Short mmCIF file of C-alpha atoms and ligand atoms in Angstrom, two decimals:
data_model
loop_
_atom_site.label_atom_id
_atom_site.label_comp_id
_atom_site.label_asym_id
_atom_site.label_seq_id
_atom_site.Cartn_x
_atom_site.Cartn_y
_atom_site.Cartn_z
CA MET A 1 -1.32 28.32 13.88
CA ALA A 2 0.57 25.09 14.48
CA PRO A 3 0.26 22.56 11.67
CA SER A 4 -1.94 19.37 11.87
CA ARG A 5 0.25 16.32 12.75
CA ALA A 6 0.09 13.08 10.92
CA LEU A 7 1.79 9.94 12.03
CA ILE A 8 2.47 7.36 9.20
CA ILE A 9 3.37 3.96 9.90
CA GLY A 10 4.66 2.29 6.53
CA ILE A 11 5.95 5.57 5.29
CA THR A 12 8.64 4.08 3.25
CA GLY A 13 6.16 1.85 1.16
CA GLN A 14 4.36 2.78 -1.93
CA ASP A 15 1.23 4.38 -0.30
CA GLY A 16 3.38 5.88 2.56
CA SER A 17 5.27 8.01 0.09
CA TYR A 18 2.21 9.22 -1.81
CA LEU A 19 0.48 9.93 1.41
CA ALA A 20 3.29 11.96 2.84
CA GLU A 21 3.42 13.97 -0.32
CA PHE A 22 -0.31 14.44 -0.25
CA LEU A 23 -0.34 15.61 3.39
CA LEU A 24 2.78 17.88 3.04
CA ALA A 25 1.20 19.70 0.25
CA ARG A 26 -1.77 20.33 2.44
CA GLY A 27 0.44 21.87 5.18
CA TYR A 28 0.81 18.95 7.57
CA GLN A 29 3.75 18.12 9.71
CA VAL A 30 4.16 14.58 8.69
CA HIS A 31 5.95 12.12 11.09
CA GLY A 32 6.90 8.80 9.44
CA VAL A 33 7.88 5.58 11.25
CA ILE A 34 10.75 3.92 9.56
CA ARG A 35 12.35 0.44 10.33
CA ARG A 36 15.95 0.24 11.25
CA ALA A 37 17.77 -1.53 8.48
CA SER A 38 21.37 -2.08 7.65
CA SER A 39 21.00 -0.26 4.48
CA PHE A 40 18.81 2.78 3.50
CA ASN A 41 15.17 1.92 3.05
CA THR A 42 14.20 5.43 2.33
CA ALA A 43 14.36 5.51 -1.40
CA ARG A 44 10.64 6.43 -1.96
CA LEU A 45 10.99 9.24 0.36
CA ASP A 46 14.44 10.76 -0.63
CA HIS A 47 12.76 13.64 -2.67
CA LEU A 48 10.78 14.87 0.35
CA TYR A 49 13.45 14.45 3.01
CA ARG A 50 15.33 17.37 4.48
CA ASP A 51 18.03 17.04 7.18
CA HIS A 52 16.45 17.58 10.59
CA HIS A 53 18.86 20.15 11.40
CA ASP A 54 17.16 22.37 8.74
CA LEU A 55 13.74 21.78 9.94
CA ASP A 56 11.55 23.92 12.30
CA PRO A 57 9.91 21.61 14.69
CA THR A 58 6.71 23.65 14.85
CA ALA A 59 6.37 24.03 11.21
CA PRO A 60 4.98 21.62 8.19
CA GLY A 61 7.67 19.24 6.98
CA LEU A 62 8.74 15.58 7.23
CA ILE A 63 10.25 14.12 10.40
CA LEU A 64 11.25 10.47 10.59
CA HIS A 65 11.34 8.11 13.60
CA HIS A 66 12.52 4.74 14.11
CA GLY A 67 9.74 2.19 15.16
CA ASP A 68 8.03 -0.96 14.40
CA LEU A 69 4.69 -2.49 14.71
CA THR A 70 6.06 -5.40 16.76
CA ASP A 71 7.34 -3.01 19.26
CA GLY A 72 4.35 -1.77 21.41
CA SER A 73 6.22 0.30 23.86
CA GLY A 74 7.98 2.06 21.12
CA LEU A 75 4.65 2.97 19.61
CA ARG A 76 3.43 4.31 22.86
CA ARG A 77 6.39 6.48 23.25
CA LEU A 78 5.93 7.75 19.69
CA LEU A 79 2.41 8.87 20.33
CA ASN A 80 3.51 10.63 23.48
CA THR A 81 6.19 12.41 21.46
CA VAL A 82 4.21 13.29 18.28
CA LYS A 83 0.80 13.98 19.78
CA PRO A 84 -0.64 13.25 16.30
CA HIS A 85 -4.00 14.23 15.25
CA GLU A 86 -4.02 11.56 12.46
CA ILE A 87 -2.42 8.18 12.41
CA TYR A 88 -2.36 6.09 9.25
CA ASN A 89 -1.58 2.46 9.74
CA LEU A 90 -0.08 1.29 6.50
CA GLY A 91 2.51 -0.95 7.96
CA ALA A 92 2.40 -4.54 6.95
CA GLN A 93 4.22 -7.51 5.22
CA SER A 94 1.92 -6.81 2.41
CA HIS A 95 2.89 -9.71 -0.04
CA VAL A 96 0.27 -12.39 -0.20
CA ARG A 97 2.57 -15.14 -1.65
CA VAL A 98 5.14 -14.53 1.07
CA SER A 99 2.57 -14.77 3.77
CA PHE A 100 2.32 -18.38 3.05
CA ASP A 101 5.92 -18.87 3.84
CA GLN A 102 5.99 -16.42 6.76
CA ALA A 103 2.63 -16.97 8.24
CA GLU A 104 3.34 -16.23 11.90
CA TYR A 105 5.62 -13.15 11.04
CA THR A 106 2.73 -11.91 8.83
CA ALA A 107 0.17 -12.52 11.60
CA ASP A 108 2.48 -10.79 14.19
CA VAL A 109 2.95 -7.54 12.06
CA VAL A 110 -0.48 -7.29 10.44
CA ALA A 111 -2.91 -8.52 13.04
CA GLN A 112 -1.03 -8.27 16.39
CA GLY A 113 0.78 -5.10 15.24
CA THR A 114 -2.69 -3.36 14.75
CA LEU A 115 -3.75 -4.48 18.07
CA ARG A 116 -0.69 -3.02 19.66
CA LEU A 117 -1.34 0.19 17.90
CA LEU A 118 -5.04 0.47 18.94
CA GLU A 119 -4.05 -0.57 22.62
CA ALA A 120 -1.51 2.60 22.64
CA VAL A 121 -4.09 4.77 20.94
CA ARG A 122 -6.85 3.72 23.51
CA ASP A 123 -4.35 4.68 26.49
CA TYR A 124 -3.13 7.76 24.92
CA GLN A 125 -6.83 9.16 24.32
CA GLN A 126 -7.77 8.16 28.00
CA ALA A 127 -4.65 9.74 29.40
CA THR A 128 -4.49 12.94 27.45
CA GLY A 129 -8.29 13.35 26.43
CA ASP A 130 -6.86 14.04 22.98
CA GLN A 131 -8.45 12.23 20.09
CA ALA A 132 -6.02 10.93 17.45
CA ARG A 133 -8.07 9.67 14.38
CA LEU A 134 -6.70 6.41 12.95
CA TYR A 135 -6.82 5.07 9.55
CA GLN A 136 -6.52 1.27 9.30
CA ALA A 137 -5.12 -0.26 5.96
CA GLY A 138 -7.56 -3.12 5.11
CA SER A 139 -7.56 -4.90 1.95
CA SER A 140 -9.91 -6.43 -0.69
CA GLU A 141 -7.92 -9.65 -0.13
CA MET A 142 -10.12 -9.88 3.01
CA PHE A 143 -13.10 -10.89 0.55
CA GLY A 144 -10.98 -13.41 -1.14
CA ALA A 145 -13.29 -16.05 -2.45
CA ALA A 146 -16.40 -14.03 -1.95
CA PRO A 147 -18.17 -13.41 -5.30
CA ALA A 148 -17.70 -10.09 -7.14
CA PRO A 149 -18.50 -7.35 -7.06
CA GLN A 150 -17.46 -6.87 -3.32
CA SER A 151 -18.68 -3.97 -1.11
CA GLU A 152 -18.85 -3.12 2.52
CA ALA A 153 -21.91 -5.71 2.87
CA THR A 154 -19.83 -8.54 1.47
CA ALA A 155 -18.97 -11.24 4.01
CA PHE A 156 -15.06 -11.68 4.18
CA TYR A 157 -13.72 -15.02 2.93
CA PRO A 158 -9.88 -14.67 3.29
CA ARG A 159 -7.56 -17.10 1.24
CA SER A 160 -4.12 -16.53 2.73
CA PRO A 161 -2.59 -15.82 6.01
CA TYR A 162 -2.18 -12.20 5.06
CA ALA A 163 -5.93 -11.86 4.27
CA VAL A 164 -6.59 -13.60 7.53
CA ALA A 165 -4.51 -11.22 9.64
CA LYS A 166 -5.95 -8.24 8.03
CA VAL A 167 -9.50 -9.55 8.65
CA ALA A 168 -8.42 -9.86 12.37
CA ALA A 169 -7.05 -6.24 12.16
CA HIS A 170 -10.24 -5.07 10.77
CA TRP A 171 -12.45 -6.50 13.40
CA TYR A 172 -9.89 -5.20 16.18
CA ALA A 173 -10.42 -1.73 14.70
CA VAL A 174 -14.26 -2.08 14.79
CA ASN A 175 -14.12 -3.42 18.26
CA TYR A 176 -12.15 -0.65 19.63
CA ARG A 177 -14.32 1.90 17.90
CA GLU A 178 -17.32 0.46 19.55
CA SER A 179 -15.75 -0.29 22.94
CA TYR A 180 -13.61 2.88 23.55
CA ASP A 181 -15.03 5.57 21.21
CA LEU A 182 -11.89 5.61 19.16
CA PHE A 183 -12.23 7.28 15.85
CA VAL A 184 -10.96 4.32 13.61
CA ALA A 185 -11.76 4.13 9.90
CA ASN A 186 -11.18 0.89 8.04
CA GLY A 187 -10.30 1.32 4.52
CA ILE A 188 -10.85 -1.73 2.27
CA LEU A 189 -8.84 -0.80 -0.66
CA PHE A 190 -8.64 -2.91 -3.83
CA ASN A 191 -5.20 -3.16 -5.52
CA HIS A 192 -3.62 -0.01 -6.38
CA GLU A 193 -0.27 0.37 -8.23
CA SER A 194 2.25 3.22 -9.58
CA PRO A 195 5.72 3.46 -10.69
CA ARG A 196 6.60 3.14 -6.97
CA ARG A 197 5.06 -0.26 -6.61
CA GLY A 198 7.19 -3.00 -5.21
CA GLU A 199 8.88 -4.94 -7.99
CA THR A 200 7.43 -8.32 -6.92
CA PHE A 201 3.83 -7.35 -7.31
CA VAL A 202 2.56 -8.51 -10.58
CA THR A 203 1.90 -5.17 -12.25
CA ARG A 204 5.36 -3.67 -11.45
CA LYS A 205 7.00 -7.06 -12.27
CA ILE A 206 5.53 -6.66 -15.87
CA SER A 207 6.13 -3.01 -16.30
CA ARG A 208 9.75 -3.53 -15.06
CA ALA A 209 10.13 -6.28 -17.40
CA VAL A 210 8.85 -4.50 -20.49
CA GLY A 211 11.44 -1.70 -19.78
CA ARG A 212 14.29 -4.08 -19.34
CA ILE A 213 13.40 -6.26 -22.35
CA VAL A 214 13.17 -3.13 -24.52
CA HIS A 215 16.65 -2.18 -23.41
CA GLY A 216 18.18 -5.75 -23.87
CA LEU A 217 18.55 -6.33 -20.17
CA GLN A 218 16.26 -9.18 -19.78
CA ASP A 219 14.75 -11.75 -22.15
CA LYS A 220 12.20 -13.71 -20.34
CA LEU A 221 9.40 -12.83 -17.68
CA TYR A 222 8.31 -15.62 -15.30
CA LEU A 223 4.76 -15.59 -13.97
CA CYS A 224 2.08 -17.89 -12.98
CA ASN A 225 -1.69 -17.41 -13.02
CA LEU A 226 -2.57 -15.04 -15.93
CA GLU A 227 -6.34 -15.40 -15.50
CA ALA A 228 -6.61 -13.81 -11.99
CA VAL A 229 -8.60 -10.59 -12.12
CA ARG A 230 -7.84 -7.53 -10.15
CA ASP A 231 -9.51 -4.19 -9.65
CA TRP A 232 -6.23 -1.99 -10.33
CA GLY A 233 -6.47 1.72 -9.62
CA PHE A 234 -3.54 4.33 -9.19
CA ALA A 235 -2.05 4.69 -5.61
CA GLY A 236 -2.02 8.44 -5.65
CA ASP A 237 -5.66 8.49 -6.06
CA TYR A 238 -6.31 6.10 -3.23
CA VAL A 239 -4.23 8.07 -0.54
CA GLU A 240 -6.61 10.77 -0.98
CA ALA A 241 -9.51 8.45 0.02
CA MET A 242 -7.76 7.56 3.18
CA TRP A 243 -7.32 11.21 4.22
CA ARG A 244 -11.04 11.78 3.37
CA MET A 245 -12.04 9.03 5.66
CA LEU A 246 -10.38 10.79 8.65
CA ARG A 247 -11.96 13.99 7.79
CA HIS A 248 -15.49 12.36 7.52
CA GLY A 249 -17.91 13.21 10.24
CA ARG A 250 -18.23 9.56 11.54
CA ALA A 251 -15.72 6.74 11.61
CA ASP A 252 -16.78 4.09 9.25
CA ASP A 253 -15.71 1.42 6.81
CA PHE A 254 -15.37 2.21 3.08
CA VAL A 255 -14.51 0.14 -0.11
CA ILE A 256 -12.14 2.23 -2.35
CA ALA A 257 -11.89 0.57 -5.96
CA THR A 258 -12.33 1.75 -9.61
CA GLY A 259 -15.26 -0.88 -10.03
CA SER A 260 -13.71 -2.49 -13.19
CA GLY A 261 -11.55 -5.57 -13.02
CA HIS A 262 -8.93 -6.65 -15.58
CA SER A 263 -6.96 -9.97 -15.88
CA VAL A 264 -3.20 -10.25 -15.42
CA ARG A 265 -3.38 -11.28 -19.16
CA GLN A 266 -5.10 -7.99 -20.07
CA PHE A 267 -2.53 -6.12 -18.18
CA LEU A 268 0.42 -8.00 -20.18
CA GLU A 269 -1.39 -7.22 -23.45
CA LEU A 270 -1.51 -3.52 -22.95
CA ALA A 271 1.82 -3.10 -21.23
CA PHE A 272 3.69 -5.21 -24.21
CA GLY A 273 1.45 -3.44 -26.56
CA ARG A 274 2.74 -0.11 -25.53
CA VAL A 275 6.22 -0.90 -26.92
CA GLY A 276 4.72 -2.74 -29.91
CA ARG A 277 5.81 -6.26 -28.58
CA ASP A 278 3.50 -9.45 -28.08
CA TYR A 279 3.80 -10.63 -24.62
CA ARG A 280 3.65 -14.28 -25.61
CA ASP A 281 7.11 -13.92 -27.04
CA PHE A 282 8.36 -13.39 -23.65
CA VAL A 283 6.25 -14.66 -20.95
CA ALA A 284 6.86 -18.22 -19.44
CA PHE A 285 5.21 -20.05 -16.52
CA ASP A 286 6.75 -20.69 -13.25
CA PRO A 287 4.79 -22.65 -10.66
CA ARG A 288 7.01 -21.22 -7.76
CA PHE A 289 4.86 -18.05 -7.81
CA LEU A 290 1.61 -20.13 -7.48
CA ARG A 291 -0.28 -19.61 -3.97
CA PRO A 292 -1.60 -22.61 -2.23
CA ALA A 293 -5.17 -20.87 -2.24
CA GLU A 294 -5.66 -18.29 -5.18
CA VAL A 295 -8.11 -15.21 -5.24
CA ASN A 296 -9.62 -15.25 -8.57
CA ARG A 297 -11.50 -12.28 -9.03
CA LEU A 298 -11.63 -8.96 -7.18
CA GLU A 299 -13.94 -6.03 -8.37
CA GLY A 300 -15.00 -3.52 -6.00
CA ASP A 301 -18.19 -1.50 -5.50
CA ALA A 302 -17.09 2.00 -4.05
CA ARG A 303 -20.48 3.69 -4.20
CA ARG A 304 -20.55 4.29 -0.37
CA ALA A 305 -17.22 6.23 -0.78
CA ALA A 306 -18.37 8.13 -3.62
CA ASP A 307 -21.73 9.10 -1.87
CA ALA A 308 -20.08 9.79 1.72
CA LEU A 309 -16.72 11.07 0.92
CA GLY A 310 -17.11 12.56 -2.63
CA TRP A 311 -14.21 10.16 -3.77
CA ARG A 312 -13.78 8.95 -7.22
CA PRO A 313 -10.64 7.53 -9.04
CA LYS A 314 -9.06 9.70 -11.66
CA VAL A 315 -6.64 7.59 -13.37
CA SER A 316 -8.05 4.79 -15.61
CA PHE A 317 -6.56 1.28 -16.22
CA ALA A 318 -5.00 2.11 -19.54
CA GLU A 319 -3.54 5.31 -18.17
CA LEU A 320 -2.04 3.45 -15.10
CA VAL A 321 -0.57 0.65 -17.33
CA ALA A 322 1.07 3.58 -19.61
CA MET A 323 2.32 5.41 -16.84
CA MET A 324 4.09 2.42 -15.20
CA VAL A 325 5.71 1.07 -18.45
CA ASP A 326 6.90 4.80 -19.40
CA SER A 327 8.44 5.05 -15.92
CA ASP A 328 10.13 1.65 -16.08
CA LEU A 329 11.22 2.40 -19.68
CA ASP A 330 13.14 5.36 -18.37
CA LEU A 331 14.57 3.24 -15.26
CA ALA A 332 15.69 0.54 -17.64
CA ALA A 333 17.61 3.19 -19.75
CA ARG A 334 19.43 4.41 -16.57
CA GLU A 335 20.13 0.98 -15.49
CA LEU A 336 21.71 0.26 -19.07
CA SER A 337 23.61 3.38 -18.85
CA LEU A 338 25.14 2.58 -15.49
CA ARG A 339 25.86 -1.01 -16.44
CA ASP A 340 27.84 0.33 -19.51
CA ASN A 341 29.69 2.69 -17.07
CA GLY A 342 30.62 -0.29 -14.86
CA HIS A 343 28.02 0.03 -12.20
CA ALA A 344 26.12 -3.26 -11.19
CA ALA A 345 22.71 -1.96 -10.11
CA VAL A 346 20.32 0.96 -10.21
CA HIS A 347 18.44 2.43 -7.43
CA VAL A 348 14.85 1.94 -7.68
CA GLY A 349 12.44 4.54 -6.43
P1 NAP B 1 4.32 -1.69 0.93
O1 NAP B 1 4.80 -0.93 -0.25
O2 NAP B 1 4.77 -3.24 1.16
O3 NAP B 1 4.74 -1.04 2.20
C1 NAP B 1 4.60 -1.56 3.51
C2 NAP B 1 5.25 -0.67 4.47
O4 NAP B 1 5.00 -1.24 5.78
C3 NAP B 1 6.68 -0.33 4.40
O5 NAP B 1 7.00 1.07 4.66
C4 NAP B 1 7.23 -1.29 5.29
O6 NAP B 1 8.72 -0.95 5.66
C5 NAP B 1 6.34 -1.23 6.44
N1 NAP B 1 6.45 -2.30 7.41
C6 NAP B 1 6.56 -3.78 7.12
N2 NAP B 1 6.62 -4.30 8.25
C7 NAP B 1 6.47 -3.20 9.38
C8 NAP B 1 6.74 -3.53 10.71
N3 NAP B 1 6.92 -4.65 11.39
N4 NAP B 1 6.62 -2.31 11.58
C9 NAP B 1 6.32 -1.19 10.88
N5 NAP B 1 6.24 -1.00 9.36
C10 NAP B 1 6.45 -2.17 8.77
O7 NAP B 1 2.64 -1.66 0.77
P2 NAP B 1 1.84 -0.71 0.31
O8 NAP B 1 1.38 -1.00 -1.13
O9 NAP B 1 2.29 0.73 0.29
O10 NAP B 1 0.39 -0.90 1.13
C11 NAP B 1 0.21 -0.02 2.27
C12 NAP B 1 -0.69 -0.81 3.17
O11 NAP B 1 -1.94 -0.90 2.56
C13 NAP B 1 -0.29 -2.01 3.71
O12 NAP B 1 -0.97 -2.34 4.83
C14 NAP B 1 -0.82 -3.11 2.59
O13 NAP B 1 -1.15 -4.38 3.42
C15 NAP B 1 -2.31 -2.36 2.54
N6 NAP B 1 -2.84 -2.46 1.12
C16 NAP B 1 -2.19 -2.37 0.03
C17 NAP B 1 -2.90 -2.55 -1.23
C18 NAP B 1 -2.10 -2.33 -2.64
O14 NAP B 1 -2.76 -2.69 -3.55
N7 NAP B 1 -1.10 -1.58 -2.44
C19 NAP B 1 -4.14 -2.86 -1.24
C20 NAP B 1 -4.93 -3.04 0.14
C21 NAP B 1 -4.33 -2.93 1.14
P3 NAP B 1 9.84 -1.32 5.01
O15 NAP B 1 10.07 -0.28 3.85
O16 NAP B 1 11.08 -1.12 5.91
O17 NAP B 1 9.81 -2.70 4.46
N1 GDD B 2 3.14 -11.34 -7.26
C1 GDD B 2 2.88 -11.98 -8.47
N2 GDD B 2 3.86 -12.64 -9.20
N3 GDD B 2 1.52 -12.29 -8.76
C2 GDD B 2 1.51 -13.10 -9.89
C3 GDD B 2 2.39 -13.53 -10.75
C4 GDD B 2 3.85 -13.30 -10.36
O1 GDD B 2 4.77 -13.81 -11.06
N4 GDD B 2 1.86 -14.15 -11.77
C5 GDD B 2 0.65 -14.12 -11.69
N5 GDD B 2 0.35 -13.53 -10.51
C6 GDD B 2 -1.04 -13.28 -10.01
C7 GDD B 2 -1.33 -13.65 -8.45
O2 GDD B 2 -1.43 -15.03 -8.51
C8 GDD B 2 -2.60 -12.83 -8.07
O3 GDD B 2 -3.66 -13.57 -8.46
C9 GDD B 2 -2.37 -11.56 -9.17
O4 GDD B 2 -1.32 -11.78 -10.06
C10 GDD B 2 -2.00 -10.23 -8.24
O5 GDD B 2 -0.87 -10.63 -7.48
P1 GDD B 2 -0.03 -9.47 -6.63
O6 GDD B 2 0.31 -8.35 -7.54
O7 GDD B 2 1.02 -10.11 -5.94
O8 GDD B 2 -1.21 -8.78 -5.83
P2 GDD B 2 -2.38 -9.32 -4.87
O9 GDD B 2 -3.57 -9.13 -5.53
O10 GDD B 2 -2.00 -10.85 -4.39
O11 GDD B 2 -2.07 -8.41 -3.39
C11 GDD B 2 -1.89 -7.19 -3.48
O12 GDD B 2 -3.30 -6.60 -3.45
C12 GDD B 2 -3.97 -6.62 -2.30
C13 GDD B 2 -5.32 -5.89 -2.43
O13 GDD B 2 -6.19 -6.98 -2.95
C14 GDD B 2 -0.96 -6.55 -2.35
O14 GDD B 2 -0.76 -5.31 -2.53
C15 GDD B 2 -1.66 -6.74 -1.04
O15 GDD B 2 -0.84 -6.16 0.04
C16 GDD B 2 -3.10 -6.08 -1.12
O16 GDD B 2 -3.78 -6.19 0.12
#
């Protein structure tokens, strides 16, 4: 029997790499969309990638294609080539602080890009009669200033160009679901982290600094608001929720969260505590990282996902911090060894 085909937009990111692993383990043929770059941007996928000459195009495996959410005609061609059963739209300029500096670009990728994809899926479904189920990566940032705990019933109050663009993408998805009978599930995911998290998000910035400080490669960590509260889970758990949403009988919107919030300060205490250090000896304030409008507290209520999808997080906050710190201790040790052998930088996965 031919394998199910999944198309992942944003496969080179943190979630894309975990989702690709998850789907490959279940026998999918995974098609990933990567952006053309002047240097390789597939570090998070290297352990999954095999040369296409060694692949059977009718069997499970990973196949990469060039594409971009700003290029609608390319997206259409991809749908016609891949004929996916499932599409995961994880592509985004996903950094909230950066979205204040690159607001138009963020809107073009996050909001308009989702619209381009929905239009392509609509036409594909109409022309072929085949349904491609679509997962849209929404965000708890859409709740922004709305009081915690936030659930599917909470009204959005976005506080950044990124969050506004995600709200637009969310409503485009709802509108296309209602207008054209598309199967589109909106995941409203709270923060999820891992050793593969981008290094400018606060959790990874901290775990990376702990590793480098222990190995003498860094002596200060510059941060801004330590009182912000986030509901941090493990990315590996969260990609399973995406998949479950597309296998559910009905396209719907789901909050995915652990249900407990912690401050950046608490993350620091645990992360530095793991190596027997006091974060106050290393952390300094840098106002450059402040956002023009901050989101103070995100804490999700994921009961709908638990009831309808049977989804529950497995990794606790303390386990997540430990996992990230341990991984970054290893990375810093390799970085030190490379430096001692005359190499300037280390490849970060
Ligand atoms: P990430 O690590 O920043 O990955 C983003 C992915 O999008 C990368 O593969 C990136 O490609 C790709 N991308 C960027 N611009 C694109 C474009 N114009 N066209 C196509 N692809 C593009 O983000 P993540 O943490 O994995 O998050 C995945 C999705 O979930 C994002 O949409 C994010 O906004 C959303 N989300 C994340 C969280 C979280 O806590 N992680 C929570 C809620 C929602 P390059 O590698 O080439 O840059
Ligand atoms: N990035 C960063 N860098 N954040 C800092 C720093 C710093 O030096 N110091 C304090 N913070 C605070 C931020 O002000 C924010 O309140 C909190 O740490 C978390 O920041 P990020 O890790 O950048 O994540 P985010 O919550 O803004 O956004 C992430 O989660 C969203 C879901 O809620 C991203 O992954 C988004 O793409 C995602 O949608």
